[in-house]
Short mmCIF file of C-alpha atoms in Angstrom, two decimals:
data_model
loop_
_atom_site.label_atom_id
_atom_site.label_comp_id
_atom_site.label_asym_id
_atom_site.label_seq_id
_atom_site.Cartn_x
_atom_site.Cartn_y
_atom_site.Cartn_z
CA MET A 1425 9.82 6.09 -35.17
CA PRO A 1426 6.44 4.37 -34.63
CA THR A 1427 6.37 0.63 -35.30
CA LEU A 1428 3.69 -1.10 -37.35
CA GLU A 1429 2.07 -2.19 -34.07
CA ASP A 1430 2.02 1.42 -32.85
CA LEU A 1431 0.31 2.55 -36.07
CA LYS A 1432 -2.20 -0.27 -35.73
CA GLY A 1433 -2.91 0.84 -32.17
CA TYR A 1434 -3.44 4.46 -33.24
CA MET A 1435 -5.90 3.37 -35.94
CA GLU A 1436 -7.80 1.14 -33.51
CA ARG A 1437 -8.09 3.97 -31.02
CA ALA A 1438 -9.30 6.37 -33.70
CA THR A 1439 -11.91 3.99 -35.10
CA GLY A 1440 -12.76 1.71 -32.18
CA LEU A 1441 -12.34 -1.29 -34.49
CA LYS A 1442 -10.99 -4.48 -32.90
CA ARG A 1443 -11.04 -2.82 -29.44
CA PRO A 1444 -13.22 -4.22 -26.65
CA GLY A 1445 -13.52 -0.99 -24.67
CA LYS A 1446 -12.72 -0.83 -20.96
CA ARG A 1447 -15.93 -2.44 -19.69
CA LYS A 1448 -15.70 -5.51 -21.92
CA ALA A 1449 -11.94 -5.79 -21.37
CA VAL A 1450 -12.53 -6.18 -17.62
CA ASP A 1451 -14.91 -9.06 -18.40
CA LEU A 1452 -12.15 -10.77 -20.40
CA ALA A 1453 -9.86 -11.01 -17.35
CA ARG A 1454 -9.81 -14.57 -15.97
CA ALA A 1455 -9.63 -15.17 -12.24
CA ARG A 1456 -6.11 -16.42 -11.55
CA LYS A 1457 -4.10 -17.05 -8.43
CA PRO A 1458 -1.02 -14.81 -8.45
CA GLY A 1459 2.43 -16.33 -8.50
CA THR A 1460 4.99 -14.26 -6.60
CA VAL A 1461 8.77 -14.14 -6.62
CA ARG A 1462 11.05 -11.99 -4.48
CA PHE A 1463 14.50 -11.07 -5.72
CA LYS A 1464 17.51 -9.99 -3.67
CA ASP A 1465 19.74 -7.07 -4.50
CA ASP A 1466 22.53 -8.58 -6.60
CA GLY A 1467 24.94 -5.65 -6.36
CA LEU A 1468 23.91 -4.16 -9.72
CA ILE A 1469 20.13 -4.68 -9.83
CA PRO A 1470 18.53 -3.56 -6.56
CA ASN A 1471 15.13 -5.21 -7.11
CA HIS A 1472 12.47 -4.15 -4.62
CA PRO A 1473 13.34 -4.37 -0.90
CA ARG A 1474 9.83 -5.55 0.13
CA TRP A 1475 7.49 -6.33 -2.75
CA PRO A 1476 7.49 -9.38 -5.04
CA LEU A 1477 7.06 -9.64 -8.77
CA ILE A 1478 3.47 -10.79 -9.39
CA LEU A 1479 2.79 -13.21 -12.26
CA TYR A 1480 -0.69 -14.06 -13.53
CA ARG A 1481 -0.63 -16.98 -15.96
CA ASN A 1482 -3.19 -17.10 -18.81
CA ALA A 1483 -5.06 -14.19 -17.20
CA VAL A 1484 -6.78 -12.87 -20.33
CA ALA A 1485 -9.40 -14.60 -22.49
CA PHE A 1486 -8.81 -13.43 -26.03
CA ASP A 1487 -11.70 -13.01 -28.45
CA GLU A 1488 -10.77 -13.71 -32.10
CA ASP A 1489 -12.85 -10.69 -33.21
CA LEU A 1490 -10.66 -8.38 -31.15
CA ASP A 1491 -6.99 -7.41 -31.33
CA ALA A 1492 -5.24 -9.10 -28.39
CA ALA A 1493 -3.00 -6.05 -27.89
CA ALA A 1494 -6.04 -3.78 -27.66
CA VAL A 1495 -7.70 -6.13 -25.14
CA ILE A 1496 -4.68 -5.87 -22.82
CA GLU A 1497 -4.36 -2.09 -23.32
CA ASP A 1498 -8.04 -1.54 -22.51
CA LEU A 1499 -7.82 -3.84 -19.48
CA PHE A 1500 -4.84 -1.95 -18.08
CA GLU A 1501 -6.49 1.42 -18.78
CA ALA A 1502 -9.74 0.30 -17.13
CA ASN A 1503 -7.68 -0.24 -13.97
CA GLY A 1504 -5.83 3.07 -14.14
CA TRP A 1505 -2.56 1.87 -15.71
CA GLY A 1506 -1.73 3.95 -18.80
CA ASP A 1507 1.04 5.31 -21.05
CA SER A 1508 0.92 1.93 -22.74
CA TRP A 1509 3.26 0.77 -25.48
CA ARG A 1510 3.49 -2.21 -27.87
CA ASP A 1511 6.87 -3.81 -28.47
CA GLY A 1512 9.16 -6.50 -27.10
CA ILE A 1513 11.29 -6.44 -23.93
CA TYR A 1514 14.84 -5.10 -24.19
CA ASP A 1515 17.53 -7.74 -24.56
CA TYR A 1516 19.71 -6.11 -21.88
CA VAL A 1517 19.01 -6.08 -18.15
CA HIS A 1518 17.40 -2.88 -16.91
CA TYR A 1519 14.97 -1.64 -14.28
CA HIS A 1520 12.87 1.40 -13.38
CA SER A 1521 13.61 3.08 -10.05
CA ARG A 1522 10.80 5.64 -9.94
CA ILE A 1523 7.79 3.73 -11.29
CA HIS A 1524 6.21 0.27 -11.34
CA GLU A 1525 5.51 -1.51 -14.66
CA VAL A 1526 3.10 -4.14 -15.95
CA LEU A 1527 3.93 -6.37 -18.94
CA GLY A 1528 1.13 -8.23 -20.72
CA ILE A 1529 1.86 -10.77 -23.46
CA ALA A 1530 -0.46 -10.31 -26.44
CA ARG A 1531 1.16 -12.79 -28.87
CA GLY A 1532 3.81 -15.46 -29.05
CA LYS A 1533 6.20 -16.47 -26.30
CA GLY A 1534 9.55 -15.40 -24.96
CA ARG A 1535 12.10 -16.32 -22.31
CA VAL A 1536 12.44 -13.43 -19.90
CA ARG A 1537 14.75 -13.18 -16.90
CA PHE A 1538 13.50 -11.15 -13.95
CA GLY A 1539 15.63 -10.06 -11.01
CA GLY A 1540 18.93 -9.47 -12.83
CA ASN A 1541 21.69 -11.90 -13.76
CA LYS A 1542 21.10 -13.93 -10.59
CA GLY A 1543 17.32 -13.83 -11.04
CA LYS A 1544 14.87 -16.34 -12.45
CA ILE A 1545 13.94 -17.20 -16.06
CA PHE A 1546 10.30 -17.52 -17.09
CA THR A 1547 8.73 -18.49 -20.39
CA LEU A 1548 5.95 -15.96 -20.92
CA LYS A 1549 3.10 -16.76 -23.32
CA ALA A 1550 0.07 -14.95 -24.73
CA GLY A 1551 -2.29 -14.10 -21.88
CA ASP A 1552 0.41 -13.97 -19.17
CA ILE A 1553 0.83 -10.76 -17.19
CA ALA A 1554 3.78 -9.76 -14.99
CA VAL A 1555 3.56 -6.86 -12.53
CA LEU A 1556 7.01 -5.50 -11.64
CA PRO A 1557 7.57 -3.36 -8.56
CA ALA A 1558 10.06 -0.54 -9.03
CA GLY A 1559 13.63 -1.83 -9.07
CA THR A 1560 12.87 -5.24 -10.60
CA GLY A 1561 15.44 -6.20 -13.22
CA HIS A 1562 14.09 -7.56 -16.51
CA GLN A 1563 15.58 -8.74 -19.79
CA CYS A 1564 14.37 -10.77 -22.77
CA LEU A 1565 16.75 -13.68 -23.42
CA SER A 1566 14.99 -15.05 -26.51
CA ALA A 1567 11.68 -14.71 -28.33
CA GLY A 1568 10.02 -15.51 -31.63
CA ASP A 1569 9.27 -12.78 -34.18
CA GLU A 1570 5.59 -12.79 -33.18
CA PHE A 1571 6.33 -12.00 -29.48
CA LEU A 1572 4.33 -8.88 -28.63
CA VAL A 1573 4.31 -7.23 -25.22
CA ILE A 1574 2.05 -4.48 -23.91
CA GLY A 1575 3.62 -2.37 -21.18
CA ALA A 1576 1.88 0.19 -18.97
CA TYR A 1577 2.39 2.21 -15.79
CA PRO A 1578 0.35 3.36 -12.81
CA PRO A 1579 -0.64 7.05 -12.67
CA THR A 1580 1.96 7.94 -10.03
CA GLY A 1581 5.69 7.75 -10.62
CA THR A 1582 8.11 8.89 -13.31
CA TYR A 1583 9.57 6.68 -16.03
CA ASP A 1584 13.32 6.15 -15.94
CA GLU A 1585 15.60 3.41 -17.20
CA CYS A 1586 18.51 2.21 -15.10
CA THR A 1587 21.23 -0.07 -16.46
CA SER A 1588 24.53 0.78 -14.82
CA VAL A 1589 26.30 0.85 -11.47
CA GLU A 1590 26.23 4.66 -11.70
CA ASP A 1591 22.41 4.55 -11.44
CA ARG A 1592 22.50 2.53 -8.26
CA GLN A 1593 22.85 5.02 -5.38
CA ARG A 1594 20.06 7.25 -6.66
CA ALA A 1595 17.90 4.19 -7.39
CA LEU A 1596 18.33 2.75 -3.88
CA LYS A 1597 16.85 5.96 -2.46
CA ALA A 1598 14.07 6.25 -5.05
CA ILE A 1599 12.69 2.67 -5.14
CA PRO A 1600 11.20 2.52 -1.61
CA LYS A 1601 9.47 5.89 -2.18
CA VAL A 1602 7.35 4.65 -5.11
CA SER A 1603 3.84 4.35 -3.71
CA VAL A 1604 1.52 1.35 -3.83
CA PRO A 1605 -0.79 1.66 -6.87
CA ARG A 1606 -4.48 2.15 -6.05
CA LYS A 1607 -5.48 -0.68 -8.40
CA ASP A 1608 -4.17 -4.01 -9.61
CA PRO A 1609 -3.66 -3.63 -13.41
CA VAL A 1610 -5.64 -6.82 -14.10
CA TYR A 1611 -8.22 -7.10 -11.29
CA GLY A 1612 -8.73 -3.52 -10.15
CA ALA A 1613 -9.21 -2.18 -6.62
CA GLY A 1614 -10.01 -5.59 -5.09
CA GLY A 1615 -7.15 -7.40 -6.81
CA PRO A 1616 -4.25 -9.23 -5.13
CA LEU A 1617 -1.72 -6.42 -5.62
CA SER A 1618 -2.95 -4.36 -2.64
CA LYS A 1619 -2.51 -7.37 -0.33
CA LEU A 1620 0.87 -8.41 -1.76
CA TRP A 1621 2.34 -4.91 -1.89
CA LYS A 1622 1.66 -3.40 1.51
CA LYS A 1623 2.74 0.06 2.56
CA ALA A 1624 5.81 0.26 4.77
CA LYS A 1625 4.91 0.49 8.45
#
């Protein structure tokens, strides 16, 4: 069942209202130094064996004439990350073993734990963007009603959702096979992602 935010997104795409378009969305990205965090396999959540979570703080300049969710969607799409959605982050720990994911905060703030139960807690606010390599555990611990997240995926990979110990053996084989995306979802081909996520030698 589509949410109110989904319906709003459909209308904006149909009419172009409140959307910046890909070219302008790229101009709304602020140059930010990436924060990185590596997480170890905790026995349930594998995390990625080589690549860190990338966190860009306050990476998007919002324009009050535009819908913040649409700005983030168009920015991700301009850089080749699609299949976007608008929602929150699940309140249970999960990960994706066959695809990477980007999470952009359009509104509000929430406390999100990355890396599984032994991971690290971050307060994410509007304008923050987290890029999760395949295998990275994530879970929303608390958030206000206004907390709105935009998620998207690179063009290669297949969406899956892993939550249990039964998923683990298959996931351990799948995670290292997910290829490096061609573009950083925020900064494109020249962005930090290609330097931080290097191909296995």
